Coordinates of C-alpha atoms in Angstrom, one line a residue:
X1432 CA 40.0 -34.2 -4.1
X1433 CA 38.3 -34.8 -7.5
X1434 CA 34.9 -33.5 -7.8
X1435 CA 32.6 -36.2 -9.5
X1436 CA 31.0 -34.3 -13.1
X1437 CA 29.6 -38.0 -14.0
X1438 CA 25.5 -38.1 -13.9
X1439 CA 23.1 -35.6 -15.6
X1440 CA 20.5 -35.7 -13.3
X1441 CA 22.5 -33.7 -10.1
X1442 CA 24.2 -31.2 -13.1
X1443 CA 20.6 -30.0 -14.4
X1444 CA 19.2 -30.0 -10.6
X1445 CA 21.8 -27.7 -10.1
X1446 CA 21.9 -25.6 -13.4
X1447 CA 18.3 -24.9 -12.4
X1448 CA 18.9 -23.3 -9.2
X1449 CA 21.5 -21.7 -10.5
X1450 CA 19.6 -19.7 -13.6
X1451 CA 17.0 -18.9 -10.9
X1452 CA 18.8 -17.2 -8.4
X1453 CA 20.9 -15.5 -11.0
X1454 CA 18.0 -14.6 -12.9
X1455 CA 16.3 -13.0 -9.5
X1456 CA 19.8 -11.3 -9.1
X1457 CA 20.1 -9.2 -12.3
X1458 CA 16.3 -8.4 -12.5
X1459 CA 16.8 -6.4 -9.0
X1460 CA 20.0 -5.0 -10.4
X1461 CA 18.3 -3.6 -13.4
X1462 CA 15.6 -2.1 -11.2
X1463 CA 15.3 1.0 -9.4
X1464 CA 16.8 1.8 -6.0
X1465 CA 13.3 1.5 -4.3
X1466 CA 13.0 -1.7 -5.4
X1467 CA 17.0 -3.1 -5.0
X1468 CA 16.9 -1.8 -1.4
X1469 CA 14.0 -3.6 -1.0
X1470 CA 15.7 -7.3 -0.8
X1471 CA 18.7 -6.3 0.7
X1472 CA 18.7 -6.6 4.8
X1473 CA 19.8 -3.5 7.0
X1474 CA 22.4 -6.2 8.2
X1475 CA 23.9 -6.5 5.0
X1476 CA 25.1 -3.4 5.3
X1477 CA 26.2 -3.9 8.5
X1478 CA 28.7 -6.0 7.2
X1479 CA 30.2 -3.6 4.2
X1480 CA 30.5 -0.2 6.5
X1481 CA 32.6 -3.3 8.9
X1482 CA 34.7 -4.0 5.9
X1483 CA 34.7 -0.8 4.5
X1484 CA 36.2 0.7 7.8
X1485 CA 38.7 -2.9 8.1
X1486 CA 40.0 -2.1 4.8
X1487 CA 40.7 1.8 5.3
X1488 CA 41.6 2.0 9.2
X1489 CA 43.2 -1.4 9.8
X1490 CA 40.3 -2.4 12.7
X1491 CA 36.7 -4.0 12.8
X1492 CA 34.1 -1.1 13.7
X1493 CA 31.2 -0.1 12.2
X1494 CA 30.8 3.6 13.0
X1495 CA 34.9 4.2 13.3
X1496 CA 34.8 4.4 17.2
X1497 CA 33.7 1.4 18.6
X1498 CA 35.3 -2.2 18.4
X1499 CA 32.6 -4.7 17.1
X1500 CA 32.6 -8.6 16.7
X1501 CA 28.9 -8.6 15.2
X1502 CA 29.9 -10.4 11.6
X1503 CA 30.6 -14.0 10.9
X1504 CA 34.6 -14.5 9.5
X1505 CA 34.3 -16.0 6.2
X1506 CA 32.4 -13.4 4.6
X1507 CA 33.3 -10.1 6.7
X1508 CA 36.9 -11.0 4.8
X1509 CA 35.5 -12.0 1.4
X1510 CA 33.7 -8.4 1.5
X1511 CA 37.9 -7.4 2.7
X1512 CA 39.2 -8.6 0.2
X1513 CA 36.5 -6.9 -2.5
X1514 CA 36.9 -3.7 -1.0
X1515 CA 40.4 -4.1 -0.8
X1516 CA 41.1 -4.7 -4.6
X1517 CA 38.3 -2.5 -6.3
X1518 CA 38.4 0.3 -3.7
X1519 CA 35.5 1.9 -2.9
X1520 CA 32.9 -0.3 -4.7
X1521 CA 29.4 1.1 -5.4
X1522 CA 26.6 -0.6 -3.9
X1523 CA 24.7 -1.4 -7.3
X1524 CA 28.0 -3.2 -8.3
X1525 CA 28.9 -5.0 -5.1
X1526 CA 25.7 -6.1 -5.2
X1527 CA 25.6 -8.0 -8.5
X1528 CA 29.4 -9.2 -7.6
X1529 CA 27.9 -10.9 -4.2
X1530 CA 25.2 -11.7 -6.0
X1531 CA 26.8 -13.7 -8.7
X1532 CA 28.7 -15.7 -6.0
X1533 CA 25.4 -16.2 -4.1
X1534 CA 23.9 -17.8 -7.1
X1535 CA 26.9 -19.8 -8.3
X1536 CA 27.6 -21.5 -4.9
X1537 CA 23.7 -22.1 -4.9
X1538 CA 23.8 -24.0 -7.6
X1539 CA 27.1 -25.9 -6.6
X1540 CA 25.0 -26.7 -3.0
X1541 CA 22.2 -27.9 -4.8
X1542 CA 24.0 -29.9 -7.2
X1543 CA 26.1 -31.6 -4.1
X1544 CA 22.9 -32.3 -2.5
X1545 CA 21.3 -33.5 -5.7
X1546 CA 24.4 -36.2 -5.4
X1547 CA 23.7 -37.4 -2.2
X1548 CA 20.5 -38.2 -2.8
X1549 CA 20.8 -39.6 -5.6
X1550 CA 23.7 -41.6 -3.7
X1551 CA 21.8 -43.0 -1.1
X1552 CA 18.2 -43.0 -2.1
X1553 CA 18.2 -43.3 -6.1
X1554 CA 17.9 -40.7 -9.1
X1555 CA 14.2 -40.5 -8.3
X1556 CA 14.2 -38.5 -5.5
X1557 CA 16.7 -35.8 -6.7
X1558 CA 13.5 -33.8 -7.3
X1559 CA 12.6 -34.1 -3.6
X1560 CA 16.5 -33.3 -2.2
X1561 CA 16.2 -29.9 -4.4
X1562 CA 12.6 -28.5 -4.1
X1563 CA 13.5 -26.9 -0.9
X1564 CA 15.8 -24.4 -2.9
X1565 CA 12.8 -23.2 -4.7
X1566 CA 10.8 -22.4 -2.0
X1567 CA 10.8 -18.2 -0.9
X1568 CA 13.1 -18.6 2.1
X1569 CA 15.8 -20.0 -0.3
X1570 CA 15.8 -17.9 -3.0
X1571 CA 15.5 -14.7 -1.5
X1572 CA 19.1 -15.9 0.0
X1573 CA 20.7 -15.2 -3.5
X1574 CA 19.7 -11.3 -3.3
X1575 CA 20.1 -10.9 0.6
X1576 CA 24.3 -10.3 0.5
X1577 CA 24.7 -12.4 3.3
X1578 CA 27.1 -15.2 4.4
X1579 CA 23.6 -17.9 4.1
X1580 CA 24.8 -19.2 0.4
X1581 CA 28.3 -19.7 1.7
X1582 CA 26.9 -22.0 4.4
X1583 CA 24.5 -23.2 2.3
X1584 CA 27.7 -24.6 -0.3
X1585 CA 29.8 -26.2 3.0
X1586 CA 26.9 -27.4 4.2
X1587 CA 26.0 -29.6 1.3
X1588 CA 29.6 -30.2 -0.1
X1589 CA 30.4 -31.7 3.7
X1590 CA 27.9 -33.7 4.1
X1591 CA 28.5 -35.4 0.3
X1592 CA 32.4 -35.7 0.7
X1593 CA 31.8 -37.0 4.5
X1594 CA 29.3 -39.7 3.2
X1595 CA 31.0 -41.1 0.7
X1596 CA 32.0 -45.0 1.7
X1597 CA 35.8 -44.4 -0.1
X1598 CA 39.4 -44.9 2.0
X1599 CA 41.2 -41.8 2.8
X1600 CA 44.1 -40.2 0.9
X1601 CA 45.8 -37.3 2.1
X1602 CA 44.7 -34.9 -0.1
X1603 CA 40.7 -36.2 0.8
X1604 CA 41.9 -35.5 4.4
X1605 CA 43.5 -31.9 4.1
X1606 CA 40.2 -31.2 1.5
X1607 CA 37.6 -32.8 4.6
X1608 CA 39.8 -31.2 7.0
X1609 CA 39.3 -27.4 5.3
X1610 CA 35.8 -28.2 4.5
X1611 CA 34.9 -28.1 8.1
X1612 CA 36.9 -24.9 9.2
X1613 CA 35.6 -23.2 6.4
X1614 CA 32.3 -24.1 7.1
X1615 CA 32.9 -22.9 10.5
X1616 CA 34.1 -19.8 9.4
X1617 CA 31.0 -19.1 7.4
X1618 CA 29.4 -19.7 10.6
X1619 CA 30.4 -20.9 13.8
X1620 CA 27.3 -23.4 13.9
X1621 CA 27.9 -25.2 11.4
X1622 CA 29.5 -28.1 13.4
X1623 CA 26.1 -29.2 13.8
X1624 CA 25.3 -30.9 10.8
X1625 CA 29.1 -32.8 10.9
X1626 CA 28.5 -33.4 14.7
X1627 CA 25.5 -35.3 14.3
X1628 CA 26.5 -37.0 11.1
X1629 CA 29.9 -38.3 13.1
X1630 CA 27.4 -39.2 16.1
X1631 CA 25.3 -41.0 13.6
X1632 CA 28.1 -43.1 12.4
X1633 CA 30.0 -44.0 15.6
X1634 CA 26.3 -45.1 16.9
X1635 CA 25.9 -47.5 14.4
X1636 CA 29.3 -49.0 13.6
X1637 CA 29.1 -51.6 16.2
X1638 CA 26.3 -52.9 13.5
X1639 CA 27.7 -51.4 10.4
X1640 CA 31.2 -50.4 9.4
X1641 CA 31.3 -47.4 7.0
X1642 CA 34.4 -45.5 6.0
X1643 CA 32.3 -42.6 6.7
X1644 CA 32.7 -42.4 9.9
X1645 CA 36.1 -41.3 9.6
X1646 CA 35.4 -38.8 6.8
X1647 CA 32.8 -36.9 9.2
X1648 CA 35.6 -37.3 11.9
X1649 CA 37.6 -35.4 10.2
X1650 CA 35.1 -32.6 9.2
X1651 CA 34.4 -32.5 12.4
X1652 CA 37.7 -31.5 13.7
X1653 CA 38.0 -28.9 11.0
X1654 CA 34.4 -27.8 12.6
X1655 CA 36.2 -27.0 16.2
X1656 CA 39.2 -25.9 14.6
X1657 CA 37.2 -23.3 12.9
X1658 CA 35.0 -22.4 15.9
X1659 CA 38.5 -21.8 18.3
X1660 CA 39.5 -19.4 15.1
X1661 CA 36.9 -17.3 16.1
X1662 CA 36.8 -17.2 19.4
X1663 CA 40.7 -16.3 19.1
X1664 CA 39.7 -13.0 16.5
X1665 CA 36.8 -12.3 18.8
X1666 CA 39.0 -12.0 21.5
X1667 CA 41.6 -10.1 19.6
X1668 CA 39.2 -7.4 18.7
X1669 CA 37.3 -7.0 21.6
X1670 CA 39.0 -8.7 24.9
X1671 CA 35.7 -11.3 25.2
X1672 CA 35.7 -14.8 22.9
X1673 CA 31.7 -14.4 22.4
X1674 CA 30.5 -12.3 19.4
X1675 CA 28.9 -9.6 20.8
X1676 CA 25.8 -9.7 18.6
X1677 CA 25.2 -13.3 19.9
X1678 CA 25.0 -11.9 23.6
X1679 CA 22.5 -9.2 22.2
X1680 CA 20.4 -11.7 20.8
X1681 CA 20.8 -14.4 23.6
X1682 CA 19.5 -11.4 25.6
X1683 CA 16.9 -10.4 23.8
X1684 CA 15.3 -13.8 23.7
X1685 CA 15.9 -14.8 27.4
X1686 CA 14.4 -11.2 28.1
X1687 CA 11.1 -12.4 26.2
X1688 CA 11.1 -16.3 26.5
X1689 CA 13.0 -19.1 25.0
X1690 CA 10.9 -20.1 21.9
X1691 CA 11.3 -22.9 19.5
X1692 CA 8.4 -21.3 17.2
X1693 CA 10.3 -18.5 14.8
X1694 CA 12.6 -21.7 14.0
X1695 CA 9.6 -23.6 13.7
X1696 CA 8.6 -21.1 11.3
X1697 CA 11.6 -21.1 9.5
X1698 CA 11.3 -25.3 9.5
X1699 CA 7.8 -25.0 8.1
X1700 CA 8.4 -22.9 5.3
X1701 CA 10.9 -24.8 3.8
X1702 CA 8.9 -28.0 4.1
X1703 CA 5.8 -26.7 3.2
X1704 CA 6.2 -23.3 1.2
X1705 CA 2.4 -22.5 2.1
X1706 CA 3.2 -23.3 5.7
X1707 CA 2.7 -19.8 6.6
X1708 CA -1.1 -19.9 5.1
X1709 CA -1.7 -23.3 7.3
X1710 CA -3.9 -22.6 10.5
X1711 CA -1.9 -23.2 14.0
X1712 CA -3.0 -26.4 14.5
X1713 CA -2.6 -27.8 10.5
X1714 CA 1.2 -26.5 11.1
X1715 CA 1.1 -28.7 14.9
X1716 CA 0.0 -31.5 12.2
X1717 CA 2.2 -31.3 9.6
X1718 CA 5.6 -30.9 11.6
X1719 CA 4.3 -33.3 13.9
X1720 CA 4.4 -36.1 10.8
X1721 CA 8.0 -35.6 10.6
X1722 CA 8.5 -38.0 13.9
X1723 CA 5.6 -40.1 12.4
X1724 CA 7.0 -40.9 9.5
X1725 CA 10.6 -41.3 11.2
X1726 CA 9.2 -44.1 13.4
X1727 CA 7.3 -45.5 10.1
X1728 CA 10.4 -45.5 8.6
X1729 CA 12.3 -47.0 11.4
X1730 CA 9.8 -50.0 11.6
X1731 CA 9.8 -50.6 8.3
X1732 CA 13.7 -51.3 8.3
X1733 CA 13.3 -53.5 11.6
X1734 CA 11.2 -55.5 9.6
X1735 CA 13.2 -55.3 5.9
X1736 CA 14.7 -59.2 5.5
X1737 CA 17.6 -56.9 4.1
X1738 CA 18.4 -54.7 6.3
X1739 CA 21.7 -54.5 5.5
X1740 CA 20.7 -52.6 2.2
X1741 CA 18.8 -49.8 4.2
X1742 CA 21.8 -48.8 6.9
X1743 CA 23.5 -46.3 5.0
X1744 CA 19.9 -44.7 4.0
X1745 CA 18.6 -44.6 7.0
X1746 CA 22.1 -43.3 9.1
X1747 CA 21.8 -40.3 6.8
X1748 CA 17.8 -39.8 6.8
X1749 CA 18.6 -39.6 11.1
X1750 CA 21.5 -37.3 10.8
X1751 CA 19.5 -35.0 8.8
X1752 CA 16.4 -35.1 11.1
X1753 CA 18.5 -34.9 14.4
X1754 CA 20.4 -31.8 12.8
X1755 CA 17.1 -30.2 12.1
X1756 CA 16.0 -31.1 15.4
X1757 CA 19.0 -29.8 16.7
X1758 CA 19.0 -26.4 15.3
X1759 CA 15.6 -25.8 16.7
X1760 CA 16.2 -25.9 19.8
X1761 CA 19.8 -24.3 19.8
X1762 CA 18.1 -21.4 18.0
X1763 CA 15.1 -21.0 20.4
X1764 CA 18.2 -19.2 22.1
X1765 CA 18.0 -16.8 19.8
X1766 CA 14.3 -16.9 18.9
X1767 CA 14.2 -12.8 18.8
X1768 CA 17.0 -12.4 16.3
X1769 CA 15.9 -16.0 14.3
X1770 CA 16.2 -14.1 10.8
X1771 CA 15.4 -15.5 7.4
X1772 CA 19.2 -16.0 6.7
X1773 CA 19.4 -18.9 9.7
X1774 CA 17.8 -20.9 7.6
X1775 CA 20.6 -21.8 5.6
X1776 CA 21.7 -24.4 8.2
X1777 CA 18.4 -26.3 7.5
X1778 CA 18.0 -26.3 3.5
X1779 CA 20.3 -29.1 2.8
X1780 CA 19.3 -31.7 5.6
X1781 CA 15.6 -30.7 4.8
X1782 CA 16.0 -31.3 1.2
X1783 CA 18.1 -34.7 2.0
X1784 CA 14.4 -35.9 4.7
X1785 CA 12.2 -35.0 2.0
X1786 CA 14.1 -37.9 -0.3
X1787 CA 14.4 -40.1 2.3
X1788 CA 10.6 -39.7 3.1
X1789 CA 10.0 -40.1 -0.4
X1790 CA 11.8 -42.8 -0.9
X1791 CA 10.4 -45.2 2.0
X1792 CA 6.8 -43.8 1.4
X1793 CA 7.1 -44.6 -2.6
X1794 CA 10.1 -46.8 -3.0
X1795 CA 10.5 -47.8 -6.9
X1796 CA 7.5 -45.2 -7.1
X1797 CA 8.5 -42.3 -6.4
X1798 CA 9.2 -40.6 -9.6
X1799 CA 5.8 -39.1 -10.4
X1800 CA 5.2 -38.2 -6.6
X1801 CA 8.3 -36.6 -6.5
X1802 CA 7.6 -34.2 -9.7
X1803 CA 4.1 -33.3 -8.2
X1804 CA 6.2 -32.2 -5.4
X1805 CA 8.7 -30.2 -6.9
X1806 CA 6.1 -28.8 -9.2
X1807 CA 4.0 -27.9 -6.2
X1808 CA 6.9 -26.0 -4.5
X1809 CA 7.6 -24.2 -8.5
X1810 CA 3.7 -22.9 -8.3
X1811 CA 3.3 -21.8 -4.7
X1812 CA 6.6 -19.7 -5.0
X1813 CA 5.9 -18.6 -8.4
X1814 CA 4.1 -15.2 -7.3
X1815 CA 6.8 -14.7 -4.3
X1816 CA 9.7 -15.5 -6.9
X1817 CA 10.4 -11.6 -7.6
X1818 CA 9.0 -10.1 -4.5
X1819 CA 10.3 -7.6 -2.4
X1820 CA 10.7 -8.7 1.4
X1821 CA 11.4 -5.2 3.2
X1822 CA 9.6 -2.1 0.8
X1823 CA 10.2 0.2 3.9
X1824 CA 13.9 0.0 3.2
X1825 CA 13.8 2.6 0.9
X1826 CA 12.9 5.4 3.4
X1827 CA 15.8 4.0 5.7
X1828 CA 17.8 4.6 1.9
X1829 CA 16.6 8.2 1.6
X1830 CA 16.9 9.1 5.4
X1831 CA 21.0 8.6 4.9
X1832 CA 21.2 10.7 2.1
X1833 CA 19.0 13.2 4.3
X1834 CA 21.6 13.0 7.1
X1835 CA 24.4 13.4 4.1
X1836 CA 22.6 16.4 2.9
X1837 CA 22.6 17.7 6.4
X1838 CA 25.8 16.9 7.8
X1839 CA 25.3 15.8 11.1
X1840 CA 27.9 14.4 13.4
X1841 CA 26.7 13.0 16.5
X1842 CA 23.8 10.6 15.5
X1843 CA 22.7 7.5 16.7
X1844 CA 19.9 4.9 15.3
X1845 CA 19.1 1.2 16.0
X1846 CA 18.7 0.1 13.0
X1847 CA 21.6 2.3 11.4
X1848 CA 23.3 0.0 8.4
X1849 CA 21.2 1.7 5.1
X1850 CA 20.8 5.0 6.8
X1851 CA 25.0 4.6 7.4
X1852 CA 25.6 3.8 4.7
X1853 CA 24.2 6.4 2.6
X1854 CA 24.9 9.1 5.2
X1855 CA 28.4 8.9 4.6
X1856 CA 28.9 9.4 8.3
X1857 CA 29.5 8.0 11.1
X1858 CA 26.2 6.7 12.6
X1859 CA 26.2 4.6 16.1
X1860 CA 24.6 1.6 16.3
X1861 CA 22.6 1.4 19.7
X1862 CA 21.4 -2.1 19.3
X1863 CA 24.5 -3.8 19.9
X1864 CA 24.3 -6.0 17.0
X1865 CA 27.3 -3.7 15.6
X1866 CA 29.0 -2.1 18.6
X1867 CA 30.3 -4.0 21.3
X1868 CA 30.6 -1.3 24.0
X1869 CA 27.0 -1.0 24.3
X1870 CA 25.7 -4.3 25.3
X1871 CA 26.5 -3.2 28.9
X1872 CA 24.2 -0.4 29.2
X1873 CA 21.7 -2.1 27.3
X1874 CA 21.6 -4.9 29.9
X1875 CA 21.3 -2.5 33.1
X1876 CA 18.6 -0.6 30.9
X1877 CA 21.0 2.6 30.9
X1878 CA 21.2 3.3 27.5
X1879 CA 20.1 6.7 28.0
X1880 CA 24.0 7.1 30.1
X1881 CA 25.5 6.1 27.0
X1882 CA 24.3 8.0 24.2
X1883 CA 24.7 11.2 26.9
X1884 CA 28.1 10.0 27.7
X1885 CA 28.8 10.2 24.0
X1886 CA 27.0 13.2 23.6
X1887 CA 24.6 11.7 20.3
X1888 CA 22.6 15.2 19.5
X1889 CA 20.2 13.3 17.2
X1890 CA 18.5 9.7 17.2
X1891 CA 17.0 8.6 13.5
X1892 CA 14.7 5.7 13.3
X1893 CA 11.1 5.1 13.1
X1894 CA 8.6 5.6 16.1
X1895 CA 8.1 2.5 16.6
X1896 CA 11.2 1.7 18.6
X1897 CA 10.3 4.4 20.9
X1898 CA 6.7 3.6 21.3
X1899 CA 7.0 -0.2 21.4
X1900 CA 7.3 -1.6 24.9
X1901 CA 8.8 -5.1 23.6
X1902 CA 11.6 -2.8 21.9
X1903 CA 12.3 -0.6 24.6
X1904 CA 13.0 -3.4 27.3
X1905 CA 14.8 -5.4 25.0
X1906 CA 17.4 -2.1 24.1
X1907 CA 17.6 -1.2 27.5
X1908 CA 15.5 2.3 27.3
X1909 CA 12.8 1.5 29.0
X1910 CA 13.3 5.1 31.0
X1911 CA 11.3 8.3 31.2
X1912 CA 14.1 10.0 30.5
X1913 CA 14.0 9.0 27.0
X1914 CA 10.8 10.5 26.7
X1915 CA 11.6 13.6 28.6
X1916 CA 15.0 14.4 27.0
X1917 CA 13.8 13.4 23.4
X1918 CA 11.9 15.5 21.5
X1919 CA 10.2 14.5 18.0
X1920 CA 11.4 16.7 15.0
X1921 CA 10.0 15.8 11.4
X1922 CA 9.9 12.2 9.1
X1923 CA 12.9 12.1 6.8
X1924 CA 11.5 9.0 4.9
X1925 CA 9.7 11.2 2.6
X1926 CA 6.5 9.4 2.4
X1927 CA 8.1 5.9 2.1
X1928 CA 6.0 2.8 3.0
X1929 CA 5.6 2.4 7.0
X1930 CA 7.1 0.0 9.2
X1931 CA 4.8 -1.3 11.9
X1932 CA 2.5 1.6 10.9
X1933 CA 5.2 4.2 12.1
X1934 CA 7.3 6.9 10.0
X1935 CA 10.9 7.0 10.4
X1936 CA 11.7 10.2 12.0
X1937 CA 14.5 12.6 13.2
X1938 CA 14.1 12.6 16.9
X1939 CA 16.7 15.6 18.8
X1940 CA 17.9 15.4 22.8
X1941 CA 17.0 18.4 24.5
X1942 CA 20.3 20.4 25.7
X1943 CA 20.8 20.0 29.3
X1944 CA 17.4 17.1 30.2
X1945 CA 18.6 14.8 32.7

């Protein structure tokens, strides 16, 4: 498969995100710990104690007791494979390698889906495809060491080799073909996007025949392949095909309510980086124009003397909308753990439905509307561009080297990947996102059985999760015994910024309380 260089427009578009994200990258590297551990999630670290312990002790665990299936393939083994060739990699380092990658495959994704715009709806409205990667929610994505830029990359390189009206060789088959199990691999939703592309295209070939409908067929396949690949590890490690963070979550949010709005959220800010700013019923508005201007669109074809001309357009401009639609309410499943880094799986069909909008709003006028655009997404996220998401993280930073200092054994925390980490020993994760074996208990709200049955001496987090109400129904503590048995030591975040208001503290179970 020989990846087009021909076109300057898609090159720049994607030299640009690139120099950002790199740029963003190396200024947090050259900073000080406060401020690194600042834009790094807890979960990322998650996922290097899991390949730290793969690589040394053959299995997938994050404390080096229990059996866990909380990581998504692709990466867990990229971060394998690191560990595995430069040993014990220093954070600071591993950070800038990850880092680097983030912001190369960035680009790469932003260049693909500078191509498919410019494919389908003209050079013009390249500027549109892009400006979502300059929003906050996509940037931040370069620094957060997760797997989001290696979905971001097969989500845009699928959906530009899939769309491509070209007849198949063998080696654009094995390429299509790995494209979607890869994709899969980064994360097993991904079949989405080449789901409803396929759908799109079998839908409409009764009307128009497109060698794309093939090419998605076949990314497709690799999609499922890829999903049955980790259902098949997930049962290898743990005797269950779900992930067991995705049962935590599913949990959580059934526990609370199904809700569409965090997505929404996510949806919003991508479209409108000031969504956040808008009042509730300006955001109701504004998403509700997507539809509008769908069914504007859709009219304006049905009337078009050359219809004909608009098919391919207008197949991809509904694919796009229908996966965004798509993801919202498959994630209102998981509207509790809906983090930043799900939004990965909406940058590129966003990007590709603000050219289409663009494009049938504007037509052979499009170019200045479509720099106002772009340049209104550069100024809103010019202040955010270098800010710090999570400035409590540092306390969670200096509460493992505490616990190093200290040498506990037995400790437990909920949110336990920094303070891990930097502990340097083994800390259980109580939250199930990173320990299989507790989900259980969590669900029958006995969590206080299993951190006696393990005998944990000491929990380490801050107050809030044993104040909140919402937090302690949700983990499956919501019993007076944790507030008999559990007695409130001293903060060991020394005098780091709060999280909801709250200290994080060394908390100590009193011998013998039942």
């Amino acid at each position: 498969m020989n990846i087009p260089l021909s076109g300057w427009a898609p090159i720049v578009a994607g030299s640009f995100v690139f120099i950002g994200m790199i740029f963003r990258v190396l200024f947090f590297y050259n900073s000080s710990d406060a401020a690194l551990i600042g834009v790094i999630p807890d979960d990322a670290f998650y996922y290097i104690q899991m390949a730290r312990h793969r690589v040394s002790e053959g299995i997938w665990t994050f404390d080096g007791v229990s059996v866990t299936t909380g990581f998504h393939f692709l990466y867990g083994y990229i971060l394998v494979f690191i560990y595995s060739i430069v040993g014990d990699i220093n954070w600071r380092n591993l950070f800038l390698i990850i880092g680097g990658l983030a912001s190369v495959f960035m680009g790469l994704s932003a260049y693909f889906t500078a191509r498919v715009a410019e494919n389908f709806f003209g050079k013009s409205s390249i500027m549109l495809a892009v400006a979502p990667f300059f929003t906050f929610t996509a940037i931040m994505q370069s620094t957060a060491m997760m797997e989001s830029w290696l979905v971001l990359f097969f989500s845009a390189s699928s959906l530009y080799f899939s769309t491509q009206d070209k007849d198949l060789s063998l080696s654009d088959t094995i390429w299509l073909f790995l494209l979607g199990v890869f994709g899969s691999l980064s994360r097993s939703d991904f079949g989405l996007l080449p789901g409803v592309v396929f759908s799109a295209f079998l839908i409409s070939s009764l009307r128009f025949k497109s060698k794309s409908l093939k090419r998605s067929a076949i990314v497709l396949a690799g999609a499922v392949i890829g999903v049955f690949i980790i259902l098949l590890q997930n049962f290898f490690i743990s005797g269950h095909f779900s992930q067991g963070s995705a049962q935590v979550k599913l949990y959580w949010s059934a526990l609370e309510g199904h809700s569409v709005l965090p997505v929404i959220g996510l949806v919003g800010s991508i479209f409108l980086p000031f969504f956040a700013k808008l009042g509730k019923w300006v955001q109701i508005a504004v998403l509700l124009s997507f539809p509008v201007l769908v069914v504007y669109s859709w009219r304006k074809f049905i009337k078009s003397k050359n219809r004909s001309n608009y098919y391919p357009s207008l197949i991809l401009a509904f694919s796009c909308f229908f996966t965004v639609v798509g993801y919202v309410f498959f994630y209102r499943f998981n509207s509790r753990g809906a983090n930043v880094w799900y939004s990965a799986n909406l940058i590129v069909p966003m990007g590709i439905m603000l050219a289409a909008i663009g494009v049938f709003l504007f037509r052979k006028r499009l170019l200045i509307p479509a720099f106002l655009v772009l340049f209104g997404y550069l100024y809103v996220d010019k202040a955010k561009f270098l800010s710090i998401r999570w400035p409590h993280q540092i306390g969670m930073l200096r509460a493992g080297l505490f616990l190093k200092d200290k040498k506990f054994t037995k400790v437990a925390a909920w949110n336990a990947g920094i303070i891990s980490y930097f502990s340097r020993i083994p800390v259980i994760n109580i939250d199930g996102l990173a320990n299989d074996e507790v989900f259980p208990y969590i669900k029958k709200n006995t969590l206080f059985d299993y951190l006696r049955s393990n005998n944990i001496d000491y929990l380490i987090d801050y107050e809030e999760m044993l104040k909140s109400e919402v937090y302690r129904k949700r983990g499956g503590y919501f019993d007076e015994r944790m507030d008999r048995c559990l007695r409130s030591l001293y903060p060991v975040d020394a005098g780091s910024p709060k999280w909801s208001e709250t200290e994080l503290k060394l908390f100590e179970f009193i011998p013998n309380c039942k």
